[in-house]
Amino acid sequence: MSAGEKAKAKAEQFVGKTVRKAAHAVHKDVLAAKGAALEARGMMRGAKERTKDSVKR
């Protein structure tokens, strides 16, 4: 679908993973959970875009 939406999904995944790993390193469980949630939101956004692509074909 939209390249912008796909890029936004990848960016959310990257930022979420980075925040999660950094928070685990300094033992901040709440921040790690927020990073995991952001990463999951990015994965869901990417899945939505892939689904929209497959429906159009």
PDB file of N, CA and C in Angstrom:
ATOM      1  N   MET A   1       0.847  -1.173   0.000  1.00  0.00           N
ATOM      2  CA  MET A   1       0.000   0.000   0.000  1.00  0.00           C
ATOM      3  C   MET A   1       0.890   1.232   0.000  1.00  0.00           C
ATOM      4  N   SER A   2       0.662   2.089   0.924  1.00  0.00           N
ATOM      5  CA  SER A   2       1.395   3.338   1.004  1.00  0.00           C
ATOM      6  C   SER A   2       2.799   3.104   1.563  1.00  0.00           C
ATOM      7  N   ALA A   3       3.767   3.611   0.870  1.00  0.00           N
ATOM      8  CA  ALA A   3       5.150   3.459   1.324  1.00  0.00           C
ATOM      9  C   ALA A   3       5.362   4.187   2.649  1.00  0.00           C
ATOM     10  N   GLY A   4       4.651   5.288   2.843  1.00  0.00           N
ATOM     11  CA  GLY A   4       4.759   6.032   4.092  1.00  0.00           C
ATOM     12  C   GLY A   4       4.281   5.234   5.287  1.00  0.00           C
ATOM     13  N   GLU A   5       3.177   4.522   5.118  1.00  0.00           N
ATOM     14  CA  GLU A   5       2.647   3.700   6.204  1.00  0.00           C
ATOM     15  C   GLU A   5       3.576   2.532   6.520  1.00  0.00           C
ATOM     16  N   LYS A   6       4.149   1.936   5.481  1.00  0.00           N
ATOM     17  CA  LYS A   6       5.089   0.832   5.691  1.00  0.00           C
ATOM     18  C   LYS A   6       6.335   1.325   6.416  1.00  0.00           C
ATOM     19  N   ALA A   7       6.804   2.510   6.037  1.00  0.00           N
ATOM     20  CA  ALA A   7       7.981   3.079   6.698  1.00  0.00           C
ATOM     21  C   ALA A   7       7.676   3.402   8.154  1.00  0.00           C
ATOM     22  N   LYS A   8       6.473   3.886   8.412  1.00  0.00           N
ATOM     23  CA  LYS A   8       6.080   4.201   9.777  1.00  0.00           C
ATOM     24  C   LYS A   8       6.035   2.920  10.621  1.00  0.00           C
ATOM     25  N   ALA A   9       5.565   1.837  10.030  1.00  0.00           N
ATOM     26  CA  ALA A   9       5.515   0.556  10.737  1.00  0.00           C
ATOM     27  C   ALA A   9       6.917   0.077  11.081  1.00  0.00           C
ATOM     28  N   LYS A  10       7.831   0.142  10.124  1.00  0.00           N
ATOM     29  CA  LYS A  10       9.211  -0.284  10.375  1.00  0.00           C
ATOM     30  C   LYS A  10       9.870   0.600  11.425  1.00  0.00           C
ATOM     31  N   ALA A  11       9.592   1.907  11.375  1.00  0.00           N
ATOM     32  CA  ALA A  11      10.178   2.824  12.350  1.00  0.00           C
ATOM     33  C   ALA A  11       9.677   2.510  13.758  1.00  0.00           C
ATOM     34  N   GLU A  12       8.372   2.239  13.893  1.00  0.00           N
ATOM     35  CA  GLU A  12       7.831   1.891  15.204  1.00  0.00           C
ATOM     36  C   GLU A  12       8.448   0.606  15.729  1.00  0.00           C
ATOM     37  N   GLN A  13       8.642  -0.369  14.845  1.00  0.00           N
ATOM     38  CA  GLN A  13       9.263  -1.620  15.264  1.00  0.00           C
ATOM     39  C   GLN A  13      10.682  -1.380  15.751  1.00  0.00           C
ATOM     40  N   PHE A  14      11.437  -0.589  15.003  1.00  0.00           N
ATOM     41  CA  PHE A  14      12.830  -0.320  15.357  1.00  0.00           C
ATOM     42  C   PHE A  14      12.933   0.440  16.675  1.00  0.00           C
ATOM     43  N   VAL A  15      12.141   1.496  16.822  1.00  0.00           N
ATOM     44  CA  VAL A  15      12.185   2.303  18.046  1.00  0.00           C
ATOM     45  C   VAL A  15      11.726   1.475  19.238  1.00  0.00           C
ATOM     46  N   GLY A  16      10.668   0.695  19.053  1.00  0.00           N
ATOM     47  CA  GLY A  16      10.171  -0.139  20.140  1.00  0.00           C
ATOM     48  C   GLY A  16      11.193  -1.151  20.603  1.00  0.00           C
ATOM     49  N   LYS A  17      11.859  -1.786  19.646  1.00  0.00           N
ATOM     50  CA  LYS A  17      12.872  -2.783  19.994  1.00  0.00           C
ATOM     51  C   LYS A  17      14.050  -2.127  20.706  1.00  0.00           C
ATOM     52  N   THR A  18      14.453  -0.950  20.242  1.00  0.00           N
ATOM     53  CA  THR A  18      15.571  -0.235  20.851  1.00  0.00           C
ATOM     54  C   THR A  18      15.228   0.178  22.281  1.00  0.00           C
ATOM     55  N   VAL A  19      14.039   0.725  22.473  1.00  0.00           N
ATOM     56  CA  VAL A  19      13.618   1.147  23.814  1.00  0.00           C
ATOM     57  C   VAL A  19      13.526  -0.060  24.737  1.00  0.00           C
ATOM     58  N   ARG A  20      12.952  -1.146  24.240  1.00  0.00           N
ATOM     59  CA  ARG A  20      12.795  -2.352  25.061  1.00  0.00           C
ATOM     60  C   ARG A  20      14.145  -2.884  25.515  1.00  0.00           C
ATOM     61  N   LYS A  21      15.093  -2.989  24.592  1.00  0.00           N
ATOM     62  CA  LYS A  21      16.411  -3.529  24.940  1.00  0.00           C
ATOM     63  C   LYS A  21      17.175  -2.601  25.879  1.00  0.00           C
ATOM     64  N   ALA A  22      17.085  -1.306  25.649  1.00  0.00           N
ATOM     65  CA  ALA A  22      17.772  -0.358  26.529  1.00  0.00           C
ATOM     66  C   ALA A  22      17.165  -0.385  27.930  1.00  0.00           C
ATOM     67  N   ALA A  23      15.848  -0.490  28.007  1.00  0.00           N
ATOM     68  CA  ALA A  23      15.183  -0.522  29.308  1.00  0.00           C
ATOM     69  C   ALA A  23      15.528  -1.801  30.065  1.00  0.00           C
ATOM     70  N   HIS A  24      15.622  -2.916  29.355  1.00  0.00           N
ATOM     71  CA  HIS A  24      16.022  -4.162  30.016  1.00  0.00           C
ATOM     72  C   HIS A  24      17.443  -4.042  30.561  1.00  0.00           C
ATOM     73  N   ALA A  25      18.288  -3.346  29.847  1.00  0.00           N
ATOM     74  CA  ALA A  25      19.683  -3.218  30.272  1.00  0.00           C
ATOM     75  C   ALA A  25      19.810  -2.447  31.588  1.00  0.00           C
ATOM     76  N   VAL A  26      18.911  -1.491  31.805  1.00  0.00           N
ATOM     77  CA  VAL A  26      18.978  -0.698  33.040  1.00  0.00           C
ATOM     78  C   VAL A  26      17.882  -1.094  34.026  1.00  0.00           C
ATOM     79  N   HIS A  27      17.232  -2.227  33.778  1.00  0.00           N
ATOM     80  CA  HIS A  27      16.233  -2.803  34.683  1.00  0.00           C
ATOM     81  C   HIS A  27      15.030  -1.887  34.927  1.00  0.00           C
ATOM     82  N   LYS A  28      14.527  -1.292  33.872  1.00  0.00           N
ATOM     83  CA  LYS A  28      13.320  -0.458  33.944  1.00  0.00           C
ATOM     84  C   LYS A  28      12.183  -1.231  33.293  1.00  0.00           C
ATOM     85  N   ASP A  29      11.434  -1.966  34.095  1.00  0.00           N
ATOM     86  CA  ASP A  29      10.411  -2.868  33.577  1.00  0.00           C
ATOM     87  C   ASP A  29       9.251  -2.139  32.897  1.00  0.00           C
ATOM     88  N   VAL A  30       8.825  -1.013  33.457  1.00  0.00           N
ATOM     89  CA  VAL A  30       7.701  -0.281  32.874  1.00  0.00           C
ATOM     90  C   VAL A  30       8.079   0.253  31.499  1.00  0.00           C
ATOM     91  N   LEU A  31       9.264   0.806  31.382  1.00  0.00           N
ATOM     92  CA  LEU A  31       9.718   1.323  30.097  1.00  0.00           C
ATOM     93  C   LEU A  31       9.911   0.192  29.086  1.00  0.00           C
ATOM     94  N   ALA A  32      10.358  -0.952  29.559  1.00  0.00           N
ATOM     95  CA  ALA A  32      10.510  -2.112  28.676  1.00  0.00           C
ATOM     96  C   ALA A  32       9.152  -2.547  28.131  1.00  0.00           C
ATOM     97  N   ALA A  33       8.138  -2.506  28.967  1.00  0.00           N
ATOM     98  CA  ALA A  33       6.794  -2.868  28.522  1.00  0.00           C
ATOM     99  C   ALA A  33       6.269  -1.870  27.490  1.00  0.00           C
ATOM    100  N   LYS A  34       6.564  -0.601  27.693  1.00  0.00           N
ATOM    101  CA  LYS A  34       6.136   0.414  26.719  1.00  0.00           C
ATOM    102  C   LYS A  34       6.844   0.213  25.385  1.00  0.00           C
ATOM    103  N   GLY A  35       8.113  -0.141  25.434  1.00  0.00           N
ATOM    104  CA  GLY A  35       8.854  -0.418  24.202  1.00  0.00           C
ATOM    105  C   GLY A  35       8.297  -1.635  23.486  1.00  0.00           C
ATOM    106  N   ALA A  36       7.955  -2.672  24.256  1.00  0.00           N
ATOM    107  CA  ALA A  36       7.370  -3.872  23.654  1.00  0.00           C
ATOM    108  C   ALA A  36       6.024  -3.553  23.026  1.00  0.00           C
ATOM    109  N   ALA A  37       5.246  -2.694  23.670  1.00  0.00           N
ATOM    110  CA  ALA A  37       3.944  -2.307  23.116  1.00  0.00           C
ATOM    111  C   ALA A  37       4.125  -1.528  21.820  1.00  0.00           C
ATOM    112  N   LEU A  38       5.104  -0.644  21.774  1.00  0.00           N
ATOM    113  CA  LEU A  38       5.366   0.116  20.554  1.00  0.00           C
ATOM    114  C   LEU A  38       5.819  -0.801  19.433  1.00  0.00           C
ATOM    115  N   GLU A  39       6.657  -1.757  19.770  1.00  0.00           N
ATOM    116  CA  GLU A  39       7.122  -2.728  18.776  1.00  0.00           C
ATOM    117  C   GLU A  39       5.945  -3.549  18.240  1.00  0.00           C
ATOM    118  N   ALA A  40       5.060  -3.971  19.128  1.00  0.00           N
ATOM    119  CA  ALA A  40       3.892  -4.750  18.712  1.00  0.00           C
ATOM    120  C   ALA A  40       2.964  -3.923  17.837  1.00  0.00           C
ATOM    121  N   ARG A  41       2.806  -2.639  18.168  1.00  0.00           N
ATOM    122  CA  ARG A  41       1.964  -1.763  17.346  1.00  0.00           C
ATOM    123  C   ARG A  41       2.542  -1.629  15.948  1.00  0.00           C
ATOM    124  N   GLY A  42       3.858  -1.542  15.860  1.00  0.00           N
ATOM    125  CA  GLY A  42       4.505  -1.478  14.549  1.00  0.00           C
ATOM    126  C   GLY A  42       4.304  -2.759  13.757  1.00  0.00           C
ATOM    127  N   MET A  43       4.362  -3.910  14.445  1.00  0.00           N
ATOM    128  CA  MET A  43       4.144  -5.183  13.763  1.00  0.00           C
ATOM    129  C   MET A  43       2.703  -5.290  13.264  1.00  0.00           C
ATOM    130  N   MET A  44       1.756  -4.824  14.056  1.00  0.00           N
ATOM    131  CA  MET A  44       0.349  -4.875  13.642  1.00  0.00           C
ATOM    132  C   MET A  44       0.091  -3.922  12.475  1.00  0.00           C
ATOM    133  N   ARG A  45       0.713  -2.752  12.511  1.00  0.00           N
ATOM    134  CA  ARG A  45       0.559  -1.804  11.405  1.00  0.00           C
ATOM    135  C   ARG A  45       1.126  -2.415  10.116  1.00  0.00           C
ATOM    136  N   GLY A  46       2.262  -3.091  10.231  1.00  0.00           N
ATOM    137  CA  GLY A  46       2.859  -3.747   9.059  1.00  0.00           C
ATOM    138  C   GLY A  46       1.977  -4.867   8.541  1.00  0.00           C
ATOM    139  N   ALA A  47       1.377  -5.629   9.444  1.00  0.00           N
ATOM    140  CA  ALA A  47       0.480  -6.710   9.038  1.00  0.00           C
ATOM    141  C   ALA A  47      -0.741  -6.150   8.321  1.00  0.00           C
ATOM    142  N   LYS A  48      -1.247  -5.039   8.807  1.00  0.00           N
ATOM    143  CA  LYS A  48      -2.394  -4.395   8.166  1.00  0.00           C
ATOM    144  C   LYS A  48      -2.047  -3.977   6.743  1.00  0.00           C
ATOM    145  N   GLU A  49      -0.864  -3.400   6.573  1.00  0.00           N
ATOM    146  CA  GLU A  49      -0.449  -2.960   5.241  1.00  0.00           C
ATOM    147  C   GLU A  49      -0.240  -4.145   4.302  1.00  0.00           C
ATOM    148  N   ARG A  50       0.345  -5.225   4.812  1.00  0.00           N
ATOM    149  CA  ARG A  50       0.529  -6.415   3.973  1.00  0.00           C
ATOM    150  C   ARG A  50      -0.822  -7.001   3.564  1.00  0.00           C
ATOM    151  N   THR A  51      -1.776  -6.988   4.481  1.00  0.00           N
ATOM    152  CA  THR A  51      -3.114  -7.496   4.173  1.00  0.00           C
ATOM    153  C   THR A  51      -3.773  -6.637   3.108  1.00  0.00           C
ATOM    154  N   LYS A  52      -3.642  -5.330   3.237  1.00  0.00           N
ATOM    155  CA  LYS A  52      -4.228  -4.435   2.242  1.00  0.00           C
ATOM    156  C   LYS A  52      -3.590  -4.673   0.871  1.00  0.00           C
ATOM    157  N   ASP A  53      -2.279  -4.949   0.845  1.00  0.00           N
ATOM    158  CA  ASP A  53      -1.602  -5.231  -0.422  1.00  0.00           C
ATOM    159  C   ASP A  53      -2.134  -6.509  -1.045  1.00  0.00           C
ATOM    160  N   SER A  54      -2.314  -7.549  -0.239  1.00  0.00           N
ATOM    161  CA  SER A  54      -2.752  -8.831  -0.792  1.00  0.00           C
ATOM    162  C   SER A  54      -4.190  -8.780  -1.263  1.00  0.00           C
ATOM    163  N   VAL A  55      -5.023  -7.961  -0.649  1.00  0.00           N
ATOM    164  CA  VAL A  55      -6.431  -7.844  -1.053  1.00  0.00           C
ATOM    165  C   VAL A  55      -6.527  -7.118  -2.398  1.00  0.00           C
ATOM    166  N   LYS A  56      -5.667  -6.148  -2.612  1.00  0.00           N
ATOM    167  CA  LYS A  56      -5.704  -5.392  -3.860  1.00  0.00           C
ATOM    168  C   LYS A  56      -5.297  -6.216  -5.067  1.00  0.00           C
ATOM    169  N   ARG A  57      -4.513  -7.265  -4.858  1.00  0.00           N
ATOM    170  CA  ARG A  57      -4.020  -8.052  -5.993  1.00  0.00           C
ATOM    171  C   ARG A  57      -4.991  -9.078  -6.433  1.00  0.00           C
TER     172      ARG A  57
END
